[in-house]
Amino acid sequence: QVRLVESGGGLVQAGGSLRLSCVASGRTFSSYAMGWFRQAPGKEREFVAAISGSGGSTYYAGSVRGRFTISRDNAKNTVYLQMNSLKPEDTAVYYCNAGTYYSGGYSPGKDYWGQGTQVTVSS
């Protein structure tokens, strides 16, 4: 029921920062929890971060905790991923997703994925 469009990826040196954005269509954006995932070549897609519909709760993968921050602006139908202290192992295609937030994590909506944006971190 929503379309998602990611942007903000690019090439950055290790230690640098990027901010990814995901703009969603639909009038019920605030009813969806949102998540960020990433996929590197030859690897499965992995969870990065999630945020509840209201923005009151967040959840992070241990590999990015303390470096990445997820946020959302429901008035703009947009979710963000601020990525600081980037490492080469963060290189991947990053996807946003609309799903469901639980106390133990995030359940992605299988039909609600963006097209992805490439993040490349050089050493």
mmCIF file with all atom_site columns, C-alpha atoms in Angstrom:
data_model
loop_
_atom_site.group_PDB
_atom_site.id
_atom_site.type_symbol
_atom_site.label_atom_id
_atom_site.label_alt_id
_atom_site.label_comp_id
_atom_site.label_asym_id
_atom_site.label_entity_id
_atom_site.label_seq_id
_atom_site.pdbx_PDB_ins_code
_atom_site.Cartn_x
_atom_site.Cartn_y
_atom_site.Cartn_z
_atom_site.occupancy
_atom_site.B_iso_or_equiv
_atom_site.pdbx_formal_charge
_atom_site.auth_seq_id
_atom_site.auth_comp_id
_atom_site.auth_asym_id
_atom_site.auth_atom_id
_atom_site.pdbx_PDB_model_num
ATOM 1   C CA . GLN A 1 1   ? 0.000  0.000   0.000  1.00 0.00 ? 1   GLN A CA 1
ATOM 2   C CA . VAL A 1 2   ? 3.056  2.262   0.134  1.00 0.00 ? 2   VAL A CA 1
ATOM 3   C CA . ARG A 1 3   ? 5.868  3.088   -2.246 1.00 0.00 ? 3   ARG A CA 1
ATOM 4   C CA . LEU A 1 4   ? 9.317  3.734   -0.852 1.00 0.00 ? 4   LEU A CA 1
ATOM 5   C CA . VAL A 1 5   ? 12.159 5.634   -2.501 1.00 0.00 ? 5   VAL A CA 1
ATOM 6   C CA . GLU A 1 6   ? 15.627 5.696   -0.940 1.00 0.00 ? 6   GLU A CA 1
ATOM 7   C CA . SER A 1 7   ? 18.303 8.288   -1.627 1.00 0.00 ? 7   SER A CA 1
ATOM 8   C CA . GLY A 1 8   ? 21.500 9.672   -0.146 1.00 0.00 ? 8   GLY A CA 1
ATOM 9   C CA . GLY A 1 9   ? 23.959 6.890   -0.841 1.00 0.00 ? 9   GLY A CA 1
ATOM 10  C CA . GLY A 1 10  ? 27.378 7.466   -2.307 1.00 0.00 ? 10  GLY A CA 1
ATOM 11  C CA . LEU A 1 11  ? 31.105 7.018   -1.896 1.00 0.00 ? 11  LEU A CA 1
ATOM 12  C CA . VAL A 1 12  ? 32.678 8.080   1.377  1.00 0.00 ? 12  VAL A CA 1
ATOM 13  C CA . GLN A 1 13  ? 35.995 7.533   3.132  1.00 0.00 ? 13  GLN A CA 1
ATOM 14  C CA . ALA A 1 14  ? 36.225 5.448   6.267  1.00 0.00 ? 14  ALA A CA 1
ATOM 15  C CA . GLY A 1 15  ? 35.305 7.570   9.254  1.00 0.00 ? 15  GLY A CA 1
ATOM 16  C CA . GLY A 1 16  ? 33.001 9.752   7.204  1.00 0.00 ? 16  GLY A CA 1
ATOM 17  C CA . SER A 1 17  ? 29.251 10.230  7.333  1.00 0.00 ? 17  SER A CA 1
ATOM 18  C CA . LEU A 1 18  ? 26.210 9.895   5.123  1.00 0.00 ? 18  LEU A CA 1
ATOM 19  C CA . ARG A 1 19  ? 22.521 10.467  5.669  1.00 0.00 ? 19  ARG A CA 1
ATOM 20  C CA . LEU A 1 20  ? 20.073 8.235   3.857  1.00 0.00 ? 20  LEU A CA 1
ATOM 21  C CA . SER A 1 21  ? 16.470 9.227   3.263  1.00 0.00 ? 21  SER A CA 1
ATOM 22  C CA . CYS A 1 22  ? 13.420 7.175   2.418  1.00 0.00 ? 22  CYS A CA 1
ATOM 23  C CA . VAL A 1 23  ? 10.278 8.913   1.231  1.00 0.00 ? 23  VAL A CA 1
ATOM 24  C CA . ALA A 1 24  ? 7.017  7.001   1.434  1.00 0.00 ? 24  ALA A CA 1
ATOM 25  C CA . SER A 1 25  ? 3.713  7.487   -0.293 1.00 0.00 ? 25  SER A CA 1
ATOM 26  C CA . GLY A 1 26  ? 0.374  7.004   1.388  1.00 0.00 ? 26  GLY A CA 1
ATOM 27  C CA . ARG A 1 27  ? -1.705 8.737   4.012  1.00 0.00 ? 27  ARG A CA 1
ATOM 28  C CA . THR A 1 28  ? -1.075 6.193   6.754  1.00 0.00 ? 28  THR A CA 1
ATOM 29  C CA . PHE A 1 29  ? 2.699  6.484   6.984  1.00 0.00 ? 29  PHE A CA 1
ATOM 30  C CA . SER A 1 30  ? 2.622  6.973   10.742 1.00 0.00 ? 30  SER A CA 1
ATOM 31  C CA . SER A 1 31  ? 0.845  3.637   11.204 1.00 0.00 ? 31  SER A CA 1
ATOM 32  C CA . TYR A 1 32  ? 3.903  1.768   9.892  1.00 0.00 ? 32  TYR A CA 1
ATOM 33  C CA . ALA A 1 33  ? 7.051  1.030   11.727 1.00 0.00 ? 33  ALA A CA 1
ATOM 34  C CA . MET A 1 34  ? 10.024 1.556   9.423  1.00 0.00 ? 34  MET A CA 1
ATOM 35  C CA . GLY A 1 35  ? 13.271 -0.297  9.087  1.00 0.00 ? 35  GLY A CA 1
ATOM 36  C CA . TRP A 1 36  ? 16.572 -0.094  7.281  1.00 0.00 ? 36  TRP A CA 1
ATOM 37  C CA . PHE A 1 37  ? 18.285 -3.178  5.879  1.00 0.00 ? 37  PHE A CA 1
ATOM 38  C CA . ARG A 1 38  ? 21.413 -3.671  3.846  1.00 0.00 ? 38  ARG A CA 1
ATOM 39  C CA . GLN A 1 39  ? 22.816 -6.270  1.494  1.00 0.00 ? 39  GLN A CA 1
ATOM 40  C CA . ALA A 1 40  ? 26.419 -6.701  0.433  1.00 0.00 ? 40  ALA A CA 1
ATOM 41  C CA . PRO A 1 41  ? 27.475 -8.793  -2.592 1.00 0.00 ? 41  PRO A CA 1
ATOM 42  C CA . GLY A 1 42  ? 27.288 -12.490 -1.828 1.00 0.00 ? 42  GLY A CA 1
ATOM 43  C CA . LYS A 1 43  ? 25.562 -11.942 1.500  1.00 0.00 ? 43  LYS A CA 1
ATOM 44  C CA . GLU A 1 44  ? 21.990 -12.114 2.707  1.00 0.00 ? 44  GLU A CA 1
ATOM 45  C CA . ARG A 1 45  ? 20.051 -8.997  3.464  1.00 0.00 ? 45  ARG A CA 1
ATOM 46  C CA . GLU A 1 46  ? 20.543 -8.015  7.089  1.00 0.00 ? 46  GLU A CA 1
ATOM 47  C CA . PHE A 1 47  ? 18.718 -5.816  9.537  1.00 0.00 ? 47  PHE A CA 1
ATOM 48  C CA . VAL A 1 48  ? 20.262 -2.455  10.414 1.00 0.00 ? 48  VAL A CA 1
ATOM 49  C CA . ALA A 1 49  ? 17.777 -0.346  12.370 1.00 0.00 ? 49  ALA A CA 1
ATOM 50  C CA . ALA A 1 50  ? 14.070 0.141   13.009 1.00 0.00 ? 50  ALA A CA 1
ATOM 51  C CA . ILE A 1 51  ? 11.778 2.781   14.405 1.00 0.00 ? 51  ILE A CA 1
ATOM 52  C CA . SER A 1 52  ? 8.214  2.601   15.655 1.00 0.00 ? 52  SER A CA 1
ATOM 53  C CA . GLY A 1 53  ? 5.397  4.417   13.909 1.00 0.00 ? 53  GLY A CA 1
ATOM 54  C CA . SER A 1 54  ? 5.400  7.264   16.386 1.00 0.00 ? 54  SER A CA 1
ATOM 55  C CA . GLY A 1 55  ? 9.176  7.460   16.453 1.00 0.00 ? 55  GLY A CA 1
ATOM 56  C CA . GLY A 1 56  ? 9.217  6.796   20.165 1.00 0.00 ? 56  GLY A CA 1
ATOM 57  C CA . SER A 1 57  ? 11.150 3.545   20.021 1.00 0.00 ? 57  SER A CA 1
ATOM 58  C CA . THR A 1 58  ? 14.229 2.509   18.071 1.00 0.00 ? 58  THR A CA 1
ATOM 59  C CA . TYR A 1 59  ? 16.177 -0.695  17.654 1.00 0.00 ? 59  TYR A CA 1
ATOM 60  C CA . TYR A 1 60  ? 19.630 -1.281  16.167 1.00 0.00 ? 60  TYR A CA 1
ATOM 61  C CA . ALA A 1 61  ? 21.822 -4.101  15.057 1.00 0.00 ? 61  ALA A CA 1
ATOM 62  C CA . GLY A 1 62  ? 24.844 -4.437  17.304 1.00 0.00 ? 62  GLY A CA 1
ATOM 63  C CA . SER A 1 63  ? 27.196 -3.757  14.405 1.00 0.00 ? 63  SER A CA 1
ATOM 64  C CA . VAL A 1 64  ? 25.878 -0.213  13.960 1.00 0.00 ? 64  VAL A CA 1
ATOM 65  C CA . ARG A 1 65  ? 24.742 0.755   17.442 1.00 0.00 ? 65  ARG A CA 1
ATOM 66  C CA . GLY A 1 66  ? 26.421 3.957   18.548 1.00 0.00 ? 66  GLY A CA 1
ATOM 67  C CA . ARG A 1 67  ? 27.304 4.941   14.987 1.00 0.00 ? 67  ARG A CA 1
ATOM 68  C CA . PHE A 1 68  ? 23.956 5.004   13.153 1.00 0.00 ? 68  PHE A CA 1
ATOM 69  C CA . THR A 1 69  ? 20.769 6.828   14.110 1.00 0.00 ? 69  THR A CA 1
ATOM 70  C CA . ILE A 1 70  ? 17.331 6.172   12.675 1.00 0.00 ? 70  ILE A CA 1
ATOM 71  C CA . SER A 1 71  ? 14.699 8.890   12.807 1.00 0.00 ? 71  SER A CA 1
ATOM 72  C CA . ARG A 1 72  ? 11.482 9.842   11.078 1.00 0.00 ? 72  ARG A CA 1
ATOM 73  C CA . ASP A 1 73  ? 9.430  12.875  10.194 1.00 0.00 ? 73  ASP A CA 1
ATOM 74  C CA . ASN A 1 74  ? 5.855  11.746  9.777  1.00 0.00 ? 74  ASN A CA 1
ATOM 75  C CA . ALA A 1 75  ? 4.778  15.142  8.469  1.00 0.00 ? 75  ALA A CA 1
ATOM 76  C CA . LYS A 1 76  ? 7.141  14.572  5.535  1.00 0.00 ? 76  LYS A CA 1
ATOM 77  C CA . ASN A 1 77  ? 6.503  10.829  5.183  1.00 0.00 ? 77  ASN A CA 1
ATOM 78  C CA . THR A 1 78  ? 10.236 10.316  5.513  1.00 0.00 ? 78  THR A CA 1
ATOM 79  C CA . VAL A 1 79  ? 12.548 8.075   7.493  1.00 0.00 ? 79  VAL A CA 1
ATOM 80  C CA . TYR A 1 80  ? 16.265 8.784   7.818  1.00 0.00 ? 80  TYR A CA 1
ATOM 81  C CA . LEU A 1 81  ? 19.398 6.866   8.608  1.00 0.00 ? 81  LEU A CA 1
ATOM 82  C CA . GLN A 1 82  ? 22.269 9.011   9.818  1.00 0.00 ? 82  GLN A CA 1
ATOM 83  C CA . MET A 1 83  ? 25.477 7.015   9.442  1.00 0.00 ? 83  MET A CA 1
ATOM 84  C CA . ASN A 1 84  ? 28.605 8.218   11.221 1.00 0.00 ? 84  ASN A CA 1
ATOM 85  C CA . SER A 1 85  ? 32.052 6.693   11.665 1.00 0.00 ? 85  SER A CA 1
ATOM 86  C CA . LEU A 1 86  ? 31.540 4.595   8.573  1.00 0.00 ? 86  LEU A CA 1
ATOM 87  C CA . LYS A 1 87  ? 33.629 1.493   8.045  1.00 0.00 ? 87  LYS A CA 1
ATOM 88  C CA . PRO A 1 88  ? 34.424 -0.438  4.860  1.00 0.00 ? 88  PRO A CA 1
ATOM 89  C CA . GLU A 1 89  ? 32.257 -3.288  6.138  1.00 0.00 ? 89  GLU A CA 1
ATOM 90  C CA . ASP A 1 90  ? 29.266 -0.943  5.981  1.00 0.00 ? 90  ASP A CA 1
ATOM 91  C CA . THR A 1 91  ? 29.490 -1.072  2.183  1.00 0.00 ? 91  THR A CA 1
ATOM 92  C CA . ALA A 1 92  ? 26.188 -2.405  0.864  1.00 0.00 ? 92  ALA A CA 1
ATOM 93  C CA . VAL A 1 93  ? 22.963 -1.524  -0.848 1.00 0.00 ? 93  VAL A CA 1
ATOM 94  C CA . TYR A 1 94  ? 20.664 -0.035  1.763  1.00 0.00 ? 94  TYR A CA 1
ATOM 95  C CA . TYR A 1 95  ? 16.912 -0.583  1.640  1.00 0.00 ? 95  TYR A CA 1
ATOM 96  C CA . CYS A 1 96  ? 14.063 0.847   3.648  1.00 0.00 ? 96  CYS A CA 1
ATOM 97  C CA . ASN A 1 97  ? 10.988 -1.135  4.576  1.00 0.00 ? 97  ASN A CA 1
ATOM 98  C CA . ALA A 1 98  ? 7.560  -0.585  6.083  1.00 0.00 ? 98  ALA A CA 1
ATOM 99  C CA . GLY A 1 99  ? 6.640  -3.173  8.679  1.00 0.00 ? 99  GLY A CA 1
ATOM 100 C CA . THR A 1 100 ? 5.835  -3.849  12.311 1.00 0.00 ? 100 THR A CA 1
ATOM 101 C CA . TYR A 1 101 ? 7.745  -2.967  15.444 1.00 0.00 ? 101 TYR A CA 1
ATOM 102 C CA . TYR A 1 102 ? 7.887  -5.370  18.374 1.00 0.00 ? 102 TYR A CA 1
ATOM 103 C CA . SER A 1 103 ? 9.619  -5.126  21.701 1.00 0.00 ? 103 SER A CA 1
ATOM 104 C CA . GLY A 1 104 ? 12.043 -7.789  20.558 1.00 0.00 ? 104 GLY A CA 1
ATOM 105 C CA . GLY A 1 105 ? 12.778 -6.333  17.158 1.00 0.00 ? 105 GLY A CA 1
ATOM 106 C CA . TYR A 1 106 ? 11.267 -5.546  13.795 1.00 0.00 ? 106 TYR A CA 1
ATOM 107 C CA . SER A 1 107 ? 9.175  -7.614  11.401 1.00 0.00 ? 107 SER A CA 1
ATOM 108 C CA . PRO A 1 108 ? 9.584  -6.394  7.801  1.00 0.00 ? 108 PRO A CA 1
ATOM 109 C CA . GLY A 1 109 ? 6.649  -6.057  5.485  1.00 0.00 ? 109 GLY A CA 1
ATOM 110 C CA . LYS A 1 110 ? 7.373  -8.414  2.612  1.00 0.00 ? 110 LYS A CA 1
ATOM 111 C CA . ASP A 1 111 ? 5.675  -6.245  0.003  1.00 0.00 ? 111 ASP A CA 1
ATOM 112 C CA . TYR A 1 112 ? 7.048  -2.898  1.169  1.00 0.00 ? 112 TYR A CA 1
ATOM 113 C CA . TRP A 1 113 ? 10.622 -2.353  -0.021 1.00 0.00 ? 113 TRP A CA 1
ATOM 114 C CA . GLY A 1 114 ? 12.320 0.499   -1.773 1.00 0.00 ? 114 GLY A CA 1
ATOM 115 C CA . GLN A 1 115 ? 14.713 0.164   -4.701 1.00 0.00 ? 115 GLN A CA 1
ATOM 116 C CA . GLY A 1 116 ? 17.817 0.593   -2.568 1.00 0.00 ? 116 GLY A CA 1
ATOM 117 C CA . THR A 1 117 ? 20.693 3.061   -2.521 1.00 0.00 ? 117 THR A CA 1
ATOM 118 C CA . GLN A 1 118 ? 24.372 2.135   -2.765 1.00 0.00 ? 118 GLN A CA 1
ATOM 119 C CA . VAL A 1 119 ? 26.744 3.029   0.054  1.00 0.00 ? 119 VAL A CA 1
ATOM 120 C CA . THR A 1 120 ? 30.443 2.480   -0.571 1.00 0.00 ? 120 THR A CA 1
ATOM 121 C CA . VAL A 1 121 ? 33.022 3.122   2.137  1.00 0.00 ? 121 VAL A CA 1
ATOM 122 C CA . SER A 1 122 ? 36.663 3.221   1.076  1.00 0.00 ? 122 SER A CA 1
ATOM 123 C CA . SER A 1 123 ? 39.541 2.346   3.374  1.00 0.00 ? 123 SER A CA 1
#
